[in-house]
Amino acid sequence: MRIIIYTGKGGVGKTSVAAATACRLARDGKRVLIMSTDQAHSLGDSFDCKIGYEPTEIAKNLFAMEIDTVHEGEKSWGNLKDYFKKLLTLKGGGGIEAEELLVFPGLDELFSMFRILEWYESGQFDVIIVDCAPTGETLSLLKYPEQFSALINKALPMKKAGVRTVGPVVEKLTKIPMPGENVFDDVEYLMDKMQRLQNLLLDQNVVSIRVVTTPEKIVIGEAKRSFTCLYLYHYNVDAIIVNNVYPKKAMEGYFSKWIKMQENALREISESFSEVPKFYLELQPRELRTMEGLLEAADLLFKDVDPGEVLFQKEIYRIDKEGKLLSIYLPFAEKEELDLGQDGREIIVNVKNEYRKFPLPAEFSDKCITGAKFRDGYLNVTFGDVF
């Protein structure tokens, strides 16, 4: 099975490109599920039909769904949320403020990702296409399996057995409510699912992320930043989709001043993403709202390429033969934006406002960082002394 995730800045046409890809693969005989994780769903508009919260067959081999994030959230952590709410309202009473504090950024999208995991594990489809929210929310979504796991571990460090035996006494003395069995059930449910989700997303033979952009400098800048962040978290970006390219015949007259700007933007895309396959779709003369229009766009976009294949893979880690140098690929990062540290057997990398802590490869698990250089898109870290 393949999972293809489309992301990009808001308004670049992610939904249309995702829908066109789904139509092409379904026509080619693949059983396809396309789902939207964006709370502002527009997938039904692209297919010009009503889509529900469960897979709806809208054409031969093609199923679509728009995820209900509220329902998924209650199903995934309803009991745990109730417990946190009790702690927050212990002194100040109830109120909407407590509800607002429990709305963690990106959490709804995380629970949407659980549906991807569920349908992947069901084995009912050949390809799952994911139409994600704009870039910022998508990056939060992709970071959540790791970061939320750490939050849960810190918030509820006690064991079931301990709470069962001494919980009532502690609760009586401190007046702080102890979590019940259903809370621990939620924790175990979340932790297990997040681990499976993380393993799935990092499988480069299954999951591909495709960044959609337009030939505009501001949009290209965001595409570069998201590209760096995705590699920081070890996700595989296998294609850049350049949407809304103005045809030359449309650039005459009033739009003639855009000719040079678009040429420069397209050149920047070509040079910046030189290794990654790039696919271009000209601005169409009509809205992409029907199966016919989406199929036509898909054929113009991918031509003879099978969009269901893994189109590109890049080695994120490189370890030298002597086991002294670790190279981490961080495209478009700037030396001034980088910060590096070590916490025991974990390495800490900061790229501007993005932060990542991850375990060192086995070759370096008992060594200390002795130096680092950033060159040609790689952060080269040298190791020496044994702990």
Short mmCIF file of N, CA and C in Angstrom, two decimals, residues 150-307:
data_model
loop_
_atom_site.label_atom_id
_atom_site.label_comp_id
_atom_site.label_asym_id
_atom_site.label_seq_id
_atom_site.Cartn_x
_atom_site.Cartn_y
_atom_site.Cartn_z
N ALA A 150 5.92 12.64 24.53
CA ALA A 150 6.72 13.17 25.64
C ALA A 150 5.84 13.87 26.66
N LEU A 151 4.83 14.61 26.17
CA LEU A 151 3.92 15.32 27.07
C LEU A 151 3.16 14.34 27.95
N ILE A 152 2.65 13.28 27.37
CA ILE A 152 1.89 12.29 28.13
C ILE A 152 2.78 11.63 29.17
N ASN A 153 4.00 11.31 28.80
CA ASN A 153 4.92 10.66 29.74
C ASN A 153 5.21 11.54 30.95
N LYS A 154 5.27 12.85 30.74
CA LYS A 154 5.55 13.77 31.85
C LYS A 154 4.30 14.06 32.67
N ALA A 155 3.15 14.13 32.00
CA ALA A 155 1.91 14.49 32.69
C ALA A 155 1.38 13.36 33.56
N LEU A 156 1.59 12.13 33.13
CA LEU A 156 1.06 10.98 33.88
C LEU A 156 2.15 9.94 34.10
N PRO A 157 3.14 10.22 34.97
CA PRO A 157 4.25 9.29 35.16
C PRO A 157 3.91 8.12 36.06
N MET A 158 2.79 8.19 36.79
CA MET A 158 2.47 7.12 37.74
C MET A 158 1.98 5.86 37.03
N LYS A 159 2.18 4.75 37.68
CA LYS A 159 1.78 3.46 37.13
C LYS A 159 0.37 3.09 37.58
N LYS A 160 -0.25 2.23 36.81
CA LYS A 160 -1.60 1.79 37.15
C LYS A 160 -1.65 1.17 38.55
N ALA A 161 -0.69 0.31 38.81
CA ALA A 161 -0.71 -0.41 40.10
C ALA A 161 -0.57 0.56 41.26
N GLY A 162 0.30 1.55 41.12
CA GLY A 162 0.50 2.50 42.20
C GLY A 162 -0.75 3.31 42.48
N VAL A 163 -1.42 3.76 41.44
CA VAL A 163 -2.64 4.54 41.62
C VAL A 163 -3.73 3.68 42.24
N ARG A 164 -3.76 2.41 41.86
CA ARG A 164 -4.80 1.51 42.37
C ARG A 164 -4.62 1.27 43.87
N THR A 165 -3.35 1.26 44.36
CA THR A 165 -3.11 0.92 45.77
C THR A 165 -3.07 2.15 46.68
N VAL A 166 -2.35 3.20 46.25
CA VAL A 166 -2.21 4.37 47.13
C VAL A 166 -2.98 5.57 46.63
N GLY A 167 -3.58 5.47 45.47
CA GLY A 167 -4.31 6.60 44.88
C GLY A 167 -5.35 7.20 45.79
N PRO A 168 -6.24 6.39 46.39
CA PRO A 168 -7.28 6.97 47.27
C PRO A 168 -6.70 7.76 48.43
N VAL A 169 -5.58 7.28 49.01
CA VAL A 169 -4.96 7.98 50.14
C VAL A 169 -4.39 9.31 49.69
N VAL A 170 -3.66 9.29 48.56
CA VAL A 170 -3.06 10.52 48.03
C VAL A 170 -4.14 11.53 47.68
N GLU A 171 -5.22 11.04 47.07
CA GLU A 171 -6.31 11.93 46.69
C GLU A 171 -6.94 12.58 47.91
N LYS A 172 -7.07 11.83 48.99
CA LYS A 172 -7.68 12.35 50.21
C LYS A 172 -6.78 13.39 50.87
N LEU A 173 -5.46 13.15 50.86
CA LEU A 173 -4.53 14.06 51.51
C LEU A 173 -4.29 15.34 50.70
N THR A 174 -4.17 15.20 49.39
CA THR A 174 -3.81 16.34 48.54
C THR A 174 -5.01 17.02 47.92
N LYS A 175 -6.15 16.36 47.96
CA LYS A 175 -7.36 16.89 47.30
C LYS A 175 -7.20 16.98 45.79
N ILE A 176 -6.22 16.26 45.27
CA ILE A 176 -6.02 16.23 43.82
C ILE A 176 -6.57 14.90 43.30
N PRO A 177 -7.49 14.94 42.34
CA PRO A 177 -8.09 13.70 41.83
C PRO A 177 -7.06 12.83 41.12
N MET A 178 -7.10 11.54 41.41
CA MET A 178 -6.22 10.59 40.75
C MET A 178 -6.89 10.07 39.48
N PRO A 179 -6.08 9.78 38.45
CA PRO A 179 -6.66 9.26 37.22
C PRO A 179 -7.25 7.87 37.42
N GLY A 180 -8.40 7.62 36.79
CA GLY A 180 -9.03 6.31 36.88
C GLY A 180 -8.50 5.36 35.82
N GLU A 181 -9.02 4.13 35.85
CA GLU A 181 -8.58 3.11 34.90
C GLU A 181 -8.82 3.56 33.46
N ASN A 182 -9.96 4.25 33.23
CA ASN A 182 -10.28 4.66 31.86
C ASN A 182 -9.27 5.68 31.32
N VAL A 183 -8.68 6.48 32.23
CA VAL A 183 -7.65 7.43 31.80
C VAL A 183 -6.41 6.68 31.32
N PHE A 184 -5.98 5.69 32.09
CA PHE A 184 -4.83 4.89 31.68
C PHE A 184 -5.10 4.14 30.39
N ASP A 185 -6.33 3.69 30.22
CA ASP A 185 -6.69 3.03 28.97
C ASP A 185 -6.50 3.98 27.79
N ASP A 186 -6.90 5.25 27.99
CA ASP A 186 -6.72 6.25 26.94
C ASP A 186 -5.24 6.49 26.66
N VAL A 187 -4.45 6.56 27.74
CA VAL A 187 -3.00 6.79 27.58
C VAL A 187 -2.37 5.65 26.78
N GLU A 188 -2.67 4.43 27.16
CA GLU A 188 -2.11 3.28 26.46
C GLU A 188 -2.57 3.24 25.00
N TYR A 189 -3.84 3.60 24.80
CA TYR A 189 -4.39 3.63 23.45
C TYR A 189 -3.65 4.67 22.60
N LEU A 190 -3.45 5.86 23.19
CA LEU A 190 -2.76 6.93 22.47
C LEU A 190 -1.31 6.58 22.18
N MET A 191 -0.61 6.08 23.20
CA MET A 191 0.81 5.78 23.05
C MET A 191 1.04 4.70 22.00
N ASP A 192 0.22 3.67 22.04
CA ASP A 192 0.36 2.58 21.07
C ASP A 192 0.10 3.09 19.65
N LYS A 193 -0.97 3.87 19.49
CA LYS A 193 -1.30 4.37 18.16
C LYS A 193 -0.25 5.34 17.64
N MET A 194 0.26 6.20 18.53
CA MET A 194 1.26 7.17 18.09
C MET A 194 2.55 6.48 17.68
N GLN A 195 2.92 5.42 18.37
CA GLN A 195 4.13 4.70 18.00
C GLN A 195 3.97 4.03 16.63
N ARG A 196 2.81 3.40 16.42
CA ARG A 196 2.55 2.78 15.12
C ARG A 196 2.46 3.82 14.00
N LEU A 197 1.85 4.97 14.32
CA LEU A 197 1.75 6.05 13.33
C LEU A 197 3.12 6.59 12.97
N GLN A 198 3.96 6.80 13.99
CA GLN A 198 5.31 7.32 13.74
C GLN A 198 6.11 6.35 12.88
N ASN A 199 6.03 5.07 13.19
CA ASN A 199 6.75 4.06 12.40
C ASN A 199 6.27 4.06 10.96
N LEU A 200 4.97 4.23 10.78
CA LEU A 200 4.40 4.24 9.42
C LEU A 200 4.88 5.46 8.65
N LEU A 201 4.78 6.65 9.26
CA LEU A 201 5.13 7.88 8.56
C LEU A 201 6.60 7.92 8.15
N LEU A 202 7.46 7.24 8.91
CA LEU A 202 8.89 7.25 8.62
C LEU A 202 9.30 6.15 7.64
N ASP A 203 8.34 5.33 7.21
CA ASP A 203 8.63 4.28 6.22
C ASP A 203 8.62 4.89 4.83
N GLN A 204 9.81 5.17 4.29
CA GLN A 204 9.91 5.88 3.02
C GLN A 204 9.47 5.05 1.83
N ASN A 205 9.32 3.75 2.01
CA ASN A 205 8.82 2.91 0.93
C ASN A 205 7.29 2.93 0.85
N VAL A 206 6.67 3.47 1.88
CA VAL A 206 5.20 3.54 1.93
C VAL A 206 4.71 4.97 1.81
N VAL A 207 5.31 5.88 2.60
CA VAL A 207 4.80 7.25 2.72
C VAL A 207 5.66 8.23 1.93
N SER A 208 5.00 9.03 1.12
CA SER A 208 5.66 10.13 0.41
C SER A 208 4.92 11.42 0.72
N ILE A 209 5.68 12.50 0.92
CA ILE A 209 5.08 13.81 1.09
C ILE A 209 5.40 14.63 -0.16
N ARG A 210 4.39 15.29 -0.70
CA ARG A 210 4.57 16.11 -1.89
C ARG A 210 4.18 17.55 -1.56
N VAL A 211 5.11 18.45 -1.81
CA VAL A 211 4.91 19.86 -1.49
C VAL A 211 4.35 20.57 -2.72
N VAL A 212 3.20 21.20 -2.55
CA VAL A 212 2.57 21.95 -3.64
C VAL A 212 2.93 23.42 -3.47
N THR A 213 3.36 24.05 -4.56
CA THR A 213 3.71 25.46 -4.54
C THR A 213 3.19 26.12 -5.81
N THR A 214 3.34 27.42 -5.88
CA THR A 214 3.06 28.18 -7.10
C THR A 214 4.30 28.99 -7.42
N PRO A 215 4.46 29.44 -8.67
CA PRO A 215 5.69 30.19 -9.03
C PRO A 215 5.65 31.63 -8.52
N GLU A 216 5.61 31.79 -7.21
CA GLU A 216 5.62 33.10 -6.56
C GLU A 216 6.65 33.06 -5.45
N LYS A 217 7.41 34.12 -5.29
CA LYS A 217 8.56 34.13 -4.38
C LYS A 217 8.17 33.82 -2.94
N ILE A 218 7.07 34.41 -2.46
CA ILE A 218 6.65 34.19 -1.07
C ILE A 218 6.28 32.72 -0.85
N VAL A 219 5.57 32.16 -1.80
CA VAL A 219 5.13 30.76 -1.68
C VAL A 219 6.32 29.82 -1.76
N ILE A 220 7.26 30.12 -2.65
CA ILE A 220 8.47 29.28 -2.78
C ILE A 220 9.27 29.31 -1.48
N GLY A 221 9.34 30.48 -0.84
CA GLY A 221 10.05 30.60 0.43
C GLY A 221 9.46 29.69 1.48
N GLU A 222 8.13 29.64 1.56
CA GLU A 222 7.51 28.75 2.54
C GLU A 222 7.74 27.29 2.18
N ALA A 223 7.72 26.98 0.88
CA ALA A 223 7.99 25.60 0.45
C ALA A 223 9.38 25.16 0.88
N LYS A 224 10.35 26.05 0.78
CA LYS A 224 11.72 25.73 1.21
C LYS A 224 11.78 25.47 2.71
N ARG A 225 11.11 26.33 3.48
CA ARG A 225 11.14 26.15 4.94
C ARG A 225 10.48 24.85 5.36
N SER A 226 9.37 24.52 4.74
CA SER A 226 8.70 23.27 5.09
C SER A 226 9.53 22.07 4.64
N PHE A 227 10.24 22.23 3.52
CA PHE A 227 11.12 21.17 3.02
C PHE A 227 12.21 20.87 4.04
N THR A 228 12.81 21.91 4.60
CA THR A 228 13.85 21.74 5.63
C THR A 228 13.29 21.03 6.85
N CYS A 229 12.12 21.48 7.31
CA CYS A 229 11.52 20.91 8.51
C CYS A 229 11.15 19.45 8.31
N LEU A 230 10.64 19.12 7.14
CA LEU A 230 10.25 17.74 6.87
C LEU A 230 11.47 16.82 6.90
N TYR A 231 12.60 17.30 6.38
CA TYR A 231 13.82 16.49 6.44
C TYR A 231 14.38 16.43 7.86
N LEU A 232 14.18 17.49 8.62
CA LEU A 232 14.62 17.47 10.01
C LEU A 232 13.92 16.34 10.77
N TYR A 233 12.67 16.08 10.42
CA TYR A 233 11.90 15.01 11.07
C TYR A 233 11.93 13.71 10.28
N HIS A 234 12.80 13.66 9.25
CA HIS A 234 13.10 12.42 8.53
C HIS A 234 11.94 11.92 7.66
N TYR A 235 11.12 12.84 7.17
CA TYR A 235 10.07 12.46 6.24
C TYR A 235 10.58 12.58 4.81
N ASN A 236 10.07 11.72 3.93
CA ASN A 236 10.54 11.70 2.56
C ASN A 236 9.67 12.57 1.66
N VAL A 237 10.26 13.63 1.10
CA VAL A 237 9.58 14.46 0.11
C VAL A 237 10.00 13.93 -1.26
N ASP A 238 9.05 13.38 -2.00
CA ASP A 238 9.44 12.73 -3.26
C ASP A 238 9.04 13.53 -4.50
N ALA A 239 8.42 14.71 -4.33
CA ALA A 239 8.07 15.52 -5.50
C ALA A 239 7.68 16.93 -5.08
N ILE A 240 7.92 17.86 -5.99
CA ILE A 240 7.45 19.23 -5.85
C ILE A 240 6.43 19.46 -6.96
N ILE A 241 5.23 19.89 -6.58
CA ILE A 241 4.18 20.16 -7.56
C ILE A 241 4.07 21.67 -7.72
N VAL A 242 4.31 22.16 -8.94
CA VAL A 242 4.23 23.60 -9.22
C VAL A 242 2.90 23.85 -9.92
N ASN A 243 1.99 24.46 -9.22
CA ASN A 243 0.62 24.66 -9.72
C ASN A 243 0.43 26.11 -10.21
N ASN A 244 -0.59 26.29 -11.01
CA ASN A 244 -0.99 27.63 -11.50
C ASN A 244 0.12 28.35 -12.25
N VAL A 245 0.81 27.62 -13.12
CA VAL A 245 1.80 28.25 -14.00
C VAL A 245 1.04 28.92 -15.14
N TYR A 246 1.26 30.23 -15.33
CA TYR A 246 0.53 30.94 -16.37
C TYR A 246 1.06 30.56 -17.76
N PRO A 247 0.19 30.13 -18.68
CA PRO A 247 0.63 29.85 -20.05
C PRO A 247 1.13 31.14 -20.70
N LYS A 248 2.06 31.03 -21.62
CA LYS A 248 2.64 32.21 -22.26
C LYS A 248 1.58 33.06 -22.95
N LYS A 249 0.62 32.40 -23.57
CA LYS A 249 -0.41 33.15 -24.30
C LYS A 249 -1.32 33.95 -23.36
N ALA A 250 -1.31 33.58 -22.07
CA ALA A 250 -2.13 34.31 -21.10
C ALA A 250 -1.36 35.47 -20.50
N MET A 251 -0.07 35.59 -20.82
CA MET A 251 0.78 36.61 -20.20
C MET A 251 0.90 37.87 -21.06
N GLU A 252 0.13 37.93 -22.12
CA GLU A 252 0.20 39.09 -23.01
C GLU A 252 -0.66 40.23 -22.46
N GLY A 253 -0.36 41.41 -22.90
CA GLY A 253 -1.18 42.56 -22.53
C GLY A 253 -1.04 42.91 -21.06
N TYR A 254 -2.15 42.88 -20.34
CA TYR A 254 -2.22 43.33 -18.95
C TYR A 254 -1.25 42.57 -18.05
N PHE A 255 -1.05 41.28 -18.31
CA PHE A 255 -0.20 40.44 -17.45
C PHE A 255 1.25 40.35 -17.94
N SER A 256 1.63 41.20 -18.90
CA SER A 256 2.97 41.08 -19.49
C SER A 256 4.08 41.28 -18.46
N LYS A 257 3.83 42.09 -17.41
CA LYS A 257 4.85 42.33 -16.39
C LYS A 257 5.12 41.09 -15.54
N TRP A 258 4.21 40.12 -15.58
CA TRP A 258 4.39 38.90 -14.80
C TRP A 258 5.35 37.91 -15.48
N ILE A 259 5.63 38.13 -16.76
CA ILE A 259 6.45 37.17 -17.51
C ILE A 259 7.81 36.97 -16.83
N LYS A 260 8.52 38.08 -16.58
CA LYS A 260 9.85 38.00 -15.98
C LYS A 260 9.77 37.45 -14.56
N MET A 261 8.77 37.87 -13.80
CA MET A 261 8.63 37.39 -12.42
C MET A 261 8.42 35.89 -12.39
N GLN A 262 7.57 35.37 -13.28
CA GLN A 262 7.32 33.93 -13.30
C GLN A 262 8.55 33.17 -13.77
N GLU A 263 9.26 33.70 -14.75
CA GLU A 263 10.48 33.04 -15.22
C GLU A 263 11.50 32.93 -14.09
N ASN A 264 11.66 33.99 -13.32
CA ASN A 264 12.60 33.97 -12.20
C ASN A 264 12.16 32.97 -11.13
N ALA A 265 10.86 32.93 -10.87
CA ALA A 265 10.33 32.01 -9.86
C ALA A 265 10.53 30.56 -10.29
N LEU A 266 10.26 30.27 -11.55
CA LEU A 266 10.43 28.91 -12.05
C LEU A 266 11.90 28.50 -12.04
N ARG A 267 12.78 29.46 -12.32
CA ARG A 267 14.22 29.18 -12.27
C ARG A 267 14.65 28.87 -10.83
N GLU A 268 14.12 29.63 -9.88
CA GLU A 268 14.45 29.39 -8.47
C GLU A 268 13.99 28.00 -8.02
N ILE A 269 12.81 27.61 -8.44
CA ILE A 269 12.29 26.27 -8.11
C ILE A 269 13.20 25.20 -8.70
N SER A 270 13.58 25.39 -9.95
CA SER A 270 14.44 24.41 -10.63
C SER A 270 15.79 24.27 -9.95
N GLU A 271 16.37 25.40 -9.56
CA GLU A 271 17.69 25.38 -8.93
C GLU A 271 17.63 24.90 -7.48
N SER A 272 16.61 25.36 -6.75
CA SER A 272 16.53 25.03 -5.32
C SER A 272 16.20 23.57 -5.08
N PHE A 273 15.29 23.04 -5.87
CA PHE A 273 14.87 21.64 -5.70
C PHE A 273 15.43 20.79 -6.84
N SER A 274 16.70 21.00 -7.13
CA SER A 274 17.30 20.40 -8.33
C SER A 274 17.21 18.87 -8.35
N GLU A 275 17.36 18.23 -7.19
CA GLU A 275 17.36 16.78 -7.16
C GLU A 275 15.96 16.16 -7.16
N VAL A 276 15.00 16.89 -6.64
CA VAL A 276 13.65 16.35 -6.44
C VAL A 276 12.84 16.47 -7.73
N PRO A 277 12.12 15.43 -8.13
CA PRO A 277 11.26 15.54 -9.32
C PRO A 277 10.25 16.68 -9.18
N LYS A 278 10.09 17.42 -10.27
CA LYS A 278 9.16 18.55 -10.26
C LYS A 278 8.12 18.36 -11.36
N PHE A 279 6.87 18.66 -11.01
CA PHE A 279 5.77 18.50 -11.95
C PHE A 279 5.03 19.83 -12.05
N TYR A 280 4.72 20.23 -13.26
CA TYR A 280 4.16 21.55 -13.50
C TYR A 280 2.75 21.44 -14.08
N LEU A 281 1.86 22.26 -13.56
CA LEU A 281 0.49 22.30 -14.07
C LEU A 281 0.12 23.75 -14.38
N GLU A 282 -0.17 24.00 -15.65
CA GLU A 282 -0.57 25.34 -16.05
C GLU A 282 -1.96 25.68 -15.51
N LEU A 283 -2.18 26.97 -15.33
CA LEU A 283 -3.49 27.44 -14.90
C LEU A 283 -4.52 27.02 -15.94
N GLN A 284 -5.55 26.29 -15.49
CA GLN A 284 -6.54 25.74 -16.40
C GLN A 284 -7.61 26.78 -16.74
N PRO A 285 -8.22 26.64 -17.92
CA PRO A 285 -9.23 27.62 -18.34
C PRO A 285 -10.54 27.52 -17.57
N ARG A 286 -10.67 26.48 -16.73
CA ARG A 286 -11.89 26.33 -15.93
C ARG A 286 -11.55 25.76 -14.56
N GLU A 287 -12.49 25.86 -13.63
CA GLU A 287 -12.28 25.31 -12.30
C GLU A 287 -12.16 23.80 -12.36
N LEU A 288 -11.32 23.25 -11.48
CA LEU A 288 -11.17 21.79 -11.41
C LEU A 288 -12.21 21.27 -10.43
N ARG A 289 -13.40 20.94 -10.95
CA ARG A 289 -14.50 20.58 -10.06
C ARG A 289 -15.18 19.27 -10.43
N THR A 290 -14.80 18.66 -11.49
CA THR A 290 -15.46 17.42 -11.91
C THR A 290 -14.41 16.34 -12.17
N MET A 291 -14.86 15.10 -12.23
CA MET A 291 -13.94 13.98 -12.51
C MET A 291 -13.24 14.18 -13.84
N GLU A 292 -13.98 14.64 -14.83
CA GLU A 292 -13.40 14.84 -16.16
C GLU A 292 -12.28 15.88 -16.12
N GLY A 293 -12.56 17.01 -15.46
CA GLY A 293 -11.55 18.06 -15.36
C GLY A 293 -10.34 17.64 -14.54
N LEU A 294 -10.57 16.90 -13.46
CA LEU A 294 -9.48 16.44 -12.60
C LEU A 294 -8.59 15.43 -13.33
N LEU A 295 -9.20 14.54 -14.09
CA LEU A 295 -8.42 13.56 -14.87
C LEU A 295 -7.58 14.25 -15.93
N GLU A 296 -8.17 15.24 -16.57
CA GLU A 296 -7.43 15.99 -17.58
C GLU A 296 -6.22 16.69 -16.96
N ALA A 297 -6.43 17.29 -15.77
CA ALA A 297 -5.33 17.96 -15.07
C ALA A 297 -4.25 16.97 -14.65
N ALA A 298 -4.66 15.79 -14.18
CA ALA A 298 -3.69 14.77 -13.76
C ALA A 298 -2.82 14.32 -14.92
N ASP A 299 -3.43 14.15 -16.09
CA ASP A 299 -2.66 13.73 -17.27
C ASP A 299 -1.68 14.82 -17.70
N LEU A 300 -2.09 16.08 -17.59
CA LEU A 300 -1.19 17.19 -17.92
C LEU A 300 -0.05 17.27 -16.90
N LEU A 301 -0.36 16.97 -15.64
CA LEU A 301 0.62 17.10 -14.57
C LEU A 301 1.65 15.98 -14.59
N PHE A 302 1.18 14.74 -14.64
CA PHE A 302 2.09 13.60 -14.49
C PHE A 302 2.51 12.97 -15.82
N LYS A 303 1.76 13.23 -16.88
CA LYS A 303 2.05 12.67 -18.21
C LYS A 303 2.23 11.16 -18.14
N ASP A 304 3.44 10.64 -18.43
CA ASP A 304 3.66 9.19 -18.44
C ASP A 304 4.16 8.63 -17.11
N VAL A 305 4.28 9.47 -16.10
CA VAL A 305 4.78 9.04 -14.80
C VAL A 305 3.64 8.45 -13.97
N ASP A 306 3.90 7.35 -13.28
CA ASP A 306 2.91 6.76 -12.39
C ASP A 306 2.97 7.50 -11.05
N PRO A 307 1.94 8.30 -10.72
CA PRO A 307 1.99 9.08 -9.47
C PRO A 307 1.90 8.23 -8.22
#
